[in-house]
Short mmCIF file of C-alpha atoms in Angstrom, two decimals:
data_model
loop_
_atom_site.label_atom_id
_atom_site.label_comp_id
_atom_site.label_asym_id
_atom_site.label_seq_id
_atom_site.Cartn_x
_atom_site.Cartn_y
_atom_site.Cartn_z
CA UNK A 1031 0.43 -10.89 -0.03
CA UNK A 1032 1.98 -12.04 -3.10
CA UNK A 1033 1.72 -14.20 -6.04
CA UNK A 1034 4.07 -15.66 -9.25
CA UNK A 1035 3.24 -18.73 -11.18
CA UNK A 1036 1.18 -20.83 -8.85
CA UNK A 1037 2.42 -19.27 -5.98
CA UNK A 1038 0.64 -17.47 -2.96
CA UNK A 1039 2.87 -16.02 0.16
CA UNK A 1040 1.85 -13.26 2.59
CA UNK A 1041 5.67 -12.03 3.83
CA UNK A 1042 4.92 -10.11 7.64
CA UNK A 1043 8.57 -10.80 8.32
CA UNK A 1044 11.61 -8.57 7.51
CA UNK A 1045 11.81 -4.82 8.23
CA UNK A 1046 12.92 -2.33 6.01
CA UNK A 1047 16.53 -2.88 4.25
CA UNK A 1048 18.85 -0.48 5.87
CA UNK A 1049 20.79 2.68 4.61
CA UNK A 1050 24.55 1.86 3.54
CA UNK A 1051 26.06 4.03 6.58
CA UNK A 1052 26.60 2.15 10.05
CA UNK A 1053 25.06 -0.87 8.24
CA UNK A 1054 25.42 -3.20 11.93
CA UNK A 1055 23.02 -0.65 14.11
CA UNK A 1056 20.96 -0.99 10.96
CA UNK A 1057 20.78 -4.50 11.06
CA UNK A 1058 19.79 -4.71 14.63
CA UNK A 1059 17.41 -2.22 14.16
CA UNK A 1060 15.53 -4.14 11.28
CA UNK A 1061 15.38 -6.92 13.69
CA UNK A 1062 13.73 -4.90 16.10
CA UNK A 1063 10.79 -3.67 13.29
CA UNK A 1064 10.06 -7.06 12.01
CA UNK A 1065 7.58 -7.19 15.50
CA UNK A 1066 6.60 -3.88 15.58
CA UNK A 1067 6.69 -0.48 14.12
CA UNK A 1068 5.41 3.32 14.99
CA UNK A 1069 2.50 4.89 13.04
CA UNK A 1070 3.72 8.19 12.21
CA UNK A 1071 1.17 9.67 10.02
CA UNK A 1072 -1.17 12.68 11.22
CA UNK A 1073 -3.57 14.63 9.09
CA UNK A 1074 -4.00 18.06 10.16
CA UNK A 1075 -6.05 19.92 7.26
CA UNK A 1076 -6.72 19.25 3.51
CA UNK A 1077 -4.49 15.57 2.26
CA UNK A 1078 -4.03 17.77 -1.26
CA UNK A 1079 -2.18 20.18 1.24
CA UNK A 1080 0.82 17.87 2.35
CA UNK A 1081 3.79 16.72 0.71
CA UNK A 1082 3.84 13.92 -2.00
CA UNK A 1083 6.04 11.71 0.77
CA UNK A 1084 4.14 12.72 3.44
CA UNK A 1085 0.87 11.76 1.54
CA UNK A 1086 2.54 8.65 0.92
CA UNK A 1087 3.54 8.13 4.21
CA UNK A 1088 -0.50 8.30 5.34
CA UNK A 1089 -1.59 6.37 2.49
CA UNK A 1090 0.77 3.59 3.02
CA UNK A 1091 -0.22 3.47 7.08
CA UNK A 1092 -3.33 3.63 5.80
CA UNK A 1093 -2.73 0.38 3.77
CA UNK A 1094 -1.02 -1.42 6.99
CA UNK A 1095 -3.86 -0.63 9.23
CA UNK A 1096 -6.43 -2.04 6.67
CA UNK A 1097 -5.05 -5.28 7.74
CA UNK A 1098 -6.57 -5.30 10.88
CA UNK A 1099 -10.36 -5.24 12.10
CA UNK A 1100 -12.90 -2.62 12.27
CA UNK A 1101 -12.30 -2.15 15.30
CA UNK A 1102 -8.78 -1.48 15.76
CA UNK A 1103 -8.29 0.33 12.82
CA UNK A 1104 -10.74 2.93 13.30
CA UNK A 1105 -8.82 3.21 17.04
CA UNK A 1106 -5.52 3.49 14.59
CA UNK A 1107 -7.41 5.88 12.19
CA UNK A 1108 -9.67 7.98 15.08
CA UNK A 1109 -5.51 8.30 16.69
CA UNK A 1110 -4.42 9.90 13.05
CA UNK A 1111 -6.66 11.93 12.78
CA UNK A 1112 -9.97 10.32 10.79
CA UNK A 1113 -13.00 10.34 12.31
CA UNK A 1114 -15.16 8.57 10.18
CA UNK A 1115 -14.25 4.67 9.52
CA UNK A 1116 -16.52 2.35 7.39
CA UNK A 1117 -15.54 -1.49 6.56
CA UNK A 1118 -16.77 -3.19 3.37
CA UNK A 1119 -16.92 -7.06 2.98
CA UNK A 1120 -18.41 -8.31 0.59
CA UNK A 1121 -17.48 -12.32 -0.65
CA UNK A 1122 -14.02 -11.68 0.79
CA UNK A 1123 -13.61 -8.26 -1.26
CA UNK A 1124 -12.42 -5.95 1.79
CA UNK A 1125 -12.08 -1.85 1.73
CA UNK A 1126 -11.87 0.60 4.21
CA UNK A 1127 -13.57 4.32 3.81
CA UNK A 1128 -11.81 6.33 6.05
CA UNK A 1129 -12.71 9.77 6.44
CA UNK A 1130 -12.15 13.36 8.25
CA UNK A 1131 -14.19 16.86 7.57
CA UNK A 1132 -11.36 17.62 4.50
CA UNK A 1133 -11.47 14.37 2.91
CA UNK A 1134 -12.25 10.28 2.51
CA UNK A 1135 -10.24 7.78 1.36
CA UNK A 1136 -10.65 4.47 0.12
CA UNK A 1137 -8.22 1.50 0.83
CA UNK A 1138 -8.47 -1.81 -0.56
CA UNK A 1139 -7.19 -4.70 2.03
CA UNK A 1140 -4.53 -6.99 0.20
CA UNK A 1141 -4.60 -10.81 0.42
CA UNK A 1142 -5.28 -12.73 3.16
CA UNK A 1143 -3.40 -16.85 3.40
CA UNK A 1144 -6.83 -17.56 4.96
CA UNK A 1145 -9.63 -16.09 1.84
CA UNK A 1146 -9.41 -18.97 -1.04
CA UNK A 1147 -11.05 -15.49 -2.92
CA UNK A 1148 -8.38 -13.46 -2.46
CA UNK A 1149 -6.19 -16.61 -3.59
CA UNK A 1150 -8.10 -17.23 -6.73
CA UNK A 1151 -8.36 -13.52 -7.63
CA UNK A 1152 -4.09 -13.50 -7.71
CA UNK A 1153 -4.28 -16.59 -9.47
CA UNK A 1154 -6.81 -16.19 -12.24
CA UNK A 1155 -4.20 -14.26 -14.76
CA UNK A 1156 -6.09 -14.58 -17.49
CA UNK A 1157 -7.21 -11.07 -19.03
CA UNK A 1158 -11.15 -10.24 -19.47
CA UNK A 1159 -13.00 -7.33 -21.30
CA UNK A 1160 -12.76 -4.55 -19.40
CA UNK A 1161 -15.99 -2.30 -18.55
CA UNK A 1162 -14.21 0.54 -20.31
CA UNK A 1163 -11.60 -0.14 -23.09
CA UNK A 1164 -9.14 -3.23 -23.37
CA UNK A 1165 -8.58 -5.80 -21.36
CA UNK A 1166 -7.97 -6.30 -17.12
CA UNK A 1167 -7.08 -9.09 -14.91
CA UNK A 1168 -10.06 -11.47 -14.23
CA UNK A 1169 -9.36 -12.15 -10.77
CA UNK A 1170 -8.51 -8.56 -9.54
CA UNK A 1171 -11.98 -7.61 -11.97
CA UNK A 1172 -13.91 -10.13 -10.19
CA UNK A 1173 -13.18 -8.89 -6.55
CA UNK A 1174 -14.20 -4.95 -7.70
CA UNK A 1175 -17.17 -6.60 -9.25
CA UNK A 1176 -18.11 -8.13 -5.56
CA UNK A 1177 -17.35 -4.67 -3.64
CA UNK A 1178 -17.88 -1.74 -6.12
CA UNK A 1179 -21.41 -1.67 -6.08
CA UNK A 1180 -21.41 -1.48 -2.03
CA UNK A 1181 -18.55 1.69 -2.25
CA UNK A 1182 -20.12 3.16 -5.02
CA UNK A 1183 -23.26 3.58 -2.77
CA UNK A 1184 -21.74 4.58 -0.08
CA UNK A 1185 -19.66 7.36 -2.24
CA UNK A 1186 -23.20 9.08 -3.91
CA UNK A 1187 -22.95 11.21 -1.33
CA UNK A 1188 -19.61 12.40 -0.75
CA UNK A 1189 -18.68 15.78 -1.14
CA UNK A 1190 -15.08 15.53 -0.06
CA UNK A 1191 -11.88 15.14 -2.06
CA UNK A 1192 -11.47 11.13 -2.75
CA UNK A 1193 -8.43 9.24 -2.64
CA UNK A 1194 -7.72 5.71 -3.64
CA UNK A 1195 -5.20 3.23 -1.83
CA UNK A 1196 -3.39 -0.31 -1.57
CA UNK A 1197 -0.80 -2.49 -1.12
CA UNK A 1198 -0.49 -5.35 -3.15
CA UNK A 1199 -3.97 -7.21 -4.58
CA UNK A 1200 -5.30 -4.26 -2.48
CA UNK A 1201 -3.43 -1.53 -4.85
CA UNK A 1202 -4.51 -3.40 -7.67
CA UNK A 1203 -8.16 -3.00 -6.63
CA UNK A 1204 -8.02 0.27 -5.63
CA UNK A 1205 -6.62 1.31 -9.77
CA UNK A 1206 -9.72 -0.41 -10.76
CA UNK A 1207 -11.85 1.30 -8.11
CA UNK A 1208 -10.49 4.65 -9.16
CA UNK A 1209 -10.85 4.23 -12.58
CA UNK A 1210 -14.13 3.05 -12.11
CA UNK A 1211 -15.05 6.09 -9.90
CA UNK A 1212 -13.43 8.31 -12.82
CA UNK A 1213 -15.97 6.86 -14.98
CA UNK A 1214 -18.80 7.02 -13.17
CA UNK A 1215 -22.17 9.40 -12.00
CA UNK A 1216 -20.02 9.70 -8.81
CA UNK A 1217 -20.07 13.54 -7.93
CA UNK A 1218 -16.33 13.23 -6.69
CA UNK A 1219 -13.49 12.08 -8.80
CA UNK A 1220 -10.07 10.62 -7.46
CA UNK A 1221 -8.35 13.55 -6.07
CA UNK A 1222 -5.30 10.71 -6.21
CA UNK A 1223 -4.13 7.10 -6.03
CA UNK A 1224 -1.33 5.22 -4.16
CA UNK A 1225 0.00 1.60 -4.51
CA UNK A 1226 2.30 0.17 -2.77
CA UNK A 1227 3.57 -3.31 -4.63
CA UNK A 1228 1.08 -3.60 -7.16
CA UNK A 1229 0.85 -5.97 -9.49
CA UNK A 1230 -0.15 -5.26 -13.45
CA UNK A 1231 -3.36 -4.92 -13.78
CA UNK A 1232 -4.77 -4.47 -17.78
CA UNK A 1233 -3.30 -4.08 -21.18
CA UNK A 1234 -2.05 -1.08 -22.65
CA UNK A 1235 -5.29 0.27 -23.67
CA UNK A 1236 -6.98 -0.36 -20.52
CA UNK A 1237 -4.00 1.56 -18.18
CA UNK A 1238 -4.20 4.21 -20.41
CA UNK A 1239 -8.13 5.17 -20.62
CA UNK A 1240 -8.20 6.98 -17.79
CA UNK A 1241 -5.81 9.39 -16.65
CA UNK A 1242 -5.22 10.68 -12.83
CA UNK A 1243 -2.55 11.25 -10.39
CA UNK A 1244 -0.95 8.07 -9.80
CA UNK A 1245 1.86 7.45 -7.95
CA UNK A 1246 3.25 3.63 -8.25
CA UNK A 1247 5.60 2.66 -5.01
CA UNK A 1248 8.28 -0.10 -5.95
CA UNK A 1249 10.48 -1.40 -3.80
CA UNK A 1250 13.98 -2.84 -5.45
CA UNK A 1251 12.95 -6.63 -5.80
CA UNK A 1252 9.44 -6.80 -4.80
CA UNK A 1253 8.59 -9.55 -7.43
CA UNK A 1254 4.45 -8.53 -7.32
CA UNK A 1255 4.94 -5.33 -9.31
CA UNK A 1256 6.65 -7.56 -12.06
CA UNK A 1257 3.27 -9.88 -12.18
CA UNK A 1258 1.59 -10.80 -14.82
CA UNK A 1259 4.30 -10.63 -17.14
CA UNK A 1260 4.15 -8.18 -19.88
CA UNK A 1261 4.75 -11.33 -22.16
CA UNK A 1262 1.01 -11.75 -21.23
CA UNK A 1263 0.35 -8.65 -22.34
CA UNK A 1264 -0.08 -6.70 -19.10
CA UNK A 1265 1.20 -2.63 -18.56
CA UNK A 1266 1.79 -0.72 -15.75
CA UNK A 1267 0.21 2.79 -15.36
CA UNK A 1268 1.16 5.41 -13.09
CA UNK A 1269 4.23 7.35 -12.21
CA UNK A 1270 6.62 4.63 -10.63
CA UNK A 1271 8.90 5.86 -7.18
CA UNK A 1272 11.62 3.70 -6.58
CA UNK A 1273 13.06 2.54 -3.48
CA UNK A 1274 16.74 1.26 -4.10
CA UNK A 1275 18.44 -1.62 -1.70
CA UNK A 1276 18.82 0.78 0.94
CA UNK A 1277 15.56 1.62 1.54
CA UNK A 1278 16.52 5.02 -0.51
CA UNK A 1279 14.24 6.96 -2.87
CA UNK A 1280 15.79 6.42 -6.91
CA UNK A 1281 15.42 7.37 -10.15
CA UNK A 1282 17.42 4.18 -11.87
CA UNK A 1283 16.46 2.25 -14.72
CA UNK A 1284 18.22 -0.15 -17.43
CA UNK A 1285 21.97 -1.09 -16.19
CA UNK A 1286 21.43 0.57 -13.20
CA UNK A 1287 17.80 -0.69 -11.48
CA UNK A 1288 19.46 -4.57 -12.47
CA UNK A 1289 22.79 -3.54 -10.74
CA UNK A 1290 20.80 -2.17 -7.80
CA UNK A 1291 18.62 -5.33 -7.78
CA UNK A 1292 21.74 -7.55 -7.80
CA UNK A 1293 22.86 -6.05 -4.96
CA UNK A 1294 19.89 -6.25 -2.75
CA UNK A 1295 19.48 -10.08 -3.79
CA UNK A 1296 22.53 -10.49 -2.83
CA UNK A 1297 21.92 -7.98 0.37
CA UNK A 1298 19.25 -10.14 1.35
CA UNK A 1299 20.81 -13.84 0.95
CA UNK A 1300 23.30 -12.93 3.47
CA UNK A 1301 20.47 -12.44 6.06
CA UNK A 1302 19.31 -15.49 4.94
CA UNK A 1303 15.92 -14.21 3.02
CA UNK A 1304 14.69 -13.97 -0.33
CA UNK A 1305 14.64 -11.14 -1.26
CA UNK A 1306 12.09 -10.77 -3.74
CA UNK A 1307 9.36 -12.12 -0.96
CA UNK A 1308 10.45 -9.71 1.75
CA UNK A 1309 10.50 -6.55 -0.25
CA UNK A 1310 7.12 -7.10 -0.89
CA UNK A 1311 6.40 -6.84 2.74
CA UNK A 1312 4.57 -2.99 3.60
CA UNK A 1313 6.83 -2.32 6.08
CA UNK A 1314 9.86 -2.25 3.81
CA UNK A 1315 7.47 0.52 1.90
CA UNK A 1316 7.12 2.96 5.22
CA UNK A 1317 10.05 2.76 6.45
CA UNK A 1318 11.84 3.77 3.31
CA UNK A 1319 9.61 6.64 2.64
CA UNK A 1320 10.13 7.81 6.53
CA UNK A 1321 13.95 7.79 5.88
CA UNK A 1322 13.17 10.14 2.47
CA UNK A 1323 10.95 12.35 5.15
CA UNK A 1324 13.74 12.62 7.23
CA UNK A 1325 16.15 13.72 4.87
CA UNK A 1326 13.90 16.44 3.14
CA UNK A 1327 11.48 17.77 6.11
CA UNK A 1328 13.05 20.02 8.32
CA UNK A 1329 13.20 18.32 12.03
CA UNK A 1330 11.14 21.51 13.70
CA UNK A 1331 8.45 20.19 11.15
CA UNK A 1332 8.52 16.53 12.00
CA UNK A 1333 8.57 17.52 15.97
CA UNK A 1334 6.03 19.77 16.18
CA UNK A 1335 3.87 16.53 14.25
CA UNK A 1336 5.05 14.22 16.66
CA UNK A 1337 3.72 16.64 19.60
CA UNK A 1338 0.90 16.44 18.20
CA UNK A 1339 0.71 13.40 18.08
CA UNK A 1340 1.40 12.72 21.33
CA UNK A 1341 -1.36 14.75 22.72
CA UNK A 1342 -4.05 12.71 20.20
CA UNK A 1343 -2.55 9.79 21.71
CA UNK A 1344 -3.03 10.93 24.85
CA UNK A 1345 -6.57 11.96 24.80
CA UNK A 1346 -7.48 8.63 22.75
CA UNK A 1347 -8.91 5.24 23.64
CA UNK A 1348 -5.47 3.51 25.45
CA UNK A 1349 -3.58 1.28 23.09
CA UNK A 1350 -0.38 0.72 22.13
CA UNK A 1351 1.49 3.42 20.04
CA UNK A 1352 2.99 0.45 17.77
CA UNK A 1353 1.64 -1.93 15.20
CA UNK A 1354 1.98 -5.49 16.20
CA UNK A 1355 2.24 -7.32 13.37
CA UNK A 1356 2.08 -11.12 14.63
CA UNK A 1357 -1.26 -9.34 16.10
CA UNK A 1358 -2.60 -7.36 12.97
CA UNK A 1359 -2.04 -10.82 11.12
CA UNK A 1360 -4.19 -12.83 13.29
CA UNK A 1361 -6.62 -10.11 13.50
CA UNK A 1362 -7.43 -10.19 9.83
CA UNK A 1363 -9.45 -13.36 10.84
CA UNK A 1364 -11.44 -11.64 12.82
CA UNK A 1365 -12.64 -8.90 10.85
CA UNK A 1366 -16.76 -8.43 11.03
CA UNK A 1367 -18.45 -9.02 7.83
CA UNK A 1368 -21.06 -7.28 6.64
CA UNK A 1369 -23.60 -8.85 3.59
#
């Protein structure tokens, strides 16, 4: 998904930009992942238990597989280790409750090319009254406003520690979501909530009203995160992690965040790609917060995950132990809906 001044793109192309060492095997490599990529994430006990990367790592998966329909997700999901799998539709407003016996965790799908909502919700910049304080985006406002009432519902009930999710239009409905669910008679608040690309979503006052753990994925030119302008009077919220032109977790700002950007425009015209557009693309996202999971989680850690993940696989409905994404694309289409 994606949108800037008129325009609507939804990037399932390029792979993740590659580290600086042996940049050629890195190439071919990214070649390789712009088909097809391995889900990595496993949840084992409590979310509020693992790492920050590794809860970014789930989240983010999480995001991907929200792409797809009810069906295969939950096989995706039931694989990492959430049972429970409900799908929300609701005037081409999409979110995914997934659940296990520790938790639940609400995604928000991004756009779809195909849902002139989801279209008009990136387009409709113009700022509203918020249901709190200040002012939010009318189009991401008006696709909570279709689903809320349908999650809030099904949420009465829970018990567990909540968690809030999305990439792209997706991660800006799922700030509103949470801050909604901060507000409101729900027993659980947000226990936490990821975005992955997210574009600005109120003014100052409205970012501000409601504080929670919020971590803000970037990564280097992903041109959604920088829409609406702040010209327009738009804020970010959150605390911001940065993924640099090699795919590389970093703290940069000022001189250095435009000297990084320069380099992975320039990075990405000579593999003939914008690349503003393909940053913006999820897989970009995972596969630079793997590499960070590699470098600070010791490998007895990651292979003793991987076992087990191999045995879930195992014991699981058969299917592929990669993401398609040619597949997951088309699949979107034929998501159930439901009211």
């Amino acid at each position: 998904m994606g949108m800037v001044a008129g325009m609507v793109w939804f990037d399932w192309g390029e792979g993740a930009t590659g580290m600086a060492s042996d940049e050629s095997k890195r190439d071919d490599a990214e070649r390789d992942d712009a088909n097809t990529f391995t889900l990595r994430s496993i949840v084992t006990g409590p979310i509020a238990e693992m790492s920050l990367l590794r809860q970014s790592l789930l989240f983010a998966e999480l995001s991907y597989i929200s792409y797809m329909s009810r069906g295969e997700a939950g096989v995706f999901a039931n694989e990492m280790g959430l049972d429970d799998v409900r799908y929300y539709d609701r005037d081409g407003a999409q979110a995914y409750v997934f659940g296990s016996e520790h938790d639940a965790i609400v995604v928000c799908r991004g756009t779809e090319p195909h849902e002139w909502n989801d279209i008009q919700a990136d387009l409709d910049a113009v700022s509203a009254v918020a249901e709190t304080v200040g002012h939010v985006h009318r189009g991401f406002k008006r696709e909570v406003d279709d689903l809320w009432p349908r999650l809030e519902q099904a949420l009465l009930s829970n018990e567990r520690p909540l968690w809030f999710a999305g990439h792209s239009l997706g991660g800006a409905m799922a700030a509103i979501c949470a801050g909604r669910c901060k507000l409101s008679h729900i027993p659980s608040n947000p226990s936490g909530l990821f975005t992955y690309g997210a574009p600005r979503v109120g003014d100052h006052r409205y970012v501000n009203y409601v504080r929670m753990d919020y971590y803000r994925w970037v990564n280097n030119n992903d041109i959604v995160p920088r829409v609406p302008p702040r010209w327009m009077g738009y804020r970010h919220a959150g605390k911001e992690i940065y993924l640099d032109n090699r795919g590389q977790v970093r703290n940069l700002h000022g001189w250095w965040r435009f000297r990084d950007r320069v380099r992975g425009f320039v990075k990405g015209l000579t593999r003939f790609r914008i690349d503003h557009f393909s940053d913006h693309n999820l897989v970009g996202y995972i596969e630079g917060i793997w590499r960070a999971i590699e470098q600070e989680e010791p490998v007895h850690d990651r292979e003793n995950l991987a076992e087990l993940r191999q045995q879930r696989r195992a014991s699981s409905v058969p299917y592929p132990h990669f993401v398609d994404h040619k597949q997951a694309k088309d699949h979107t289409a034929k998501a159930p809906k439901q009211g």
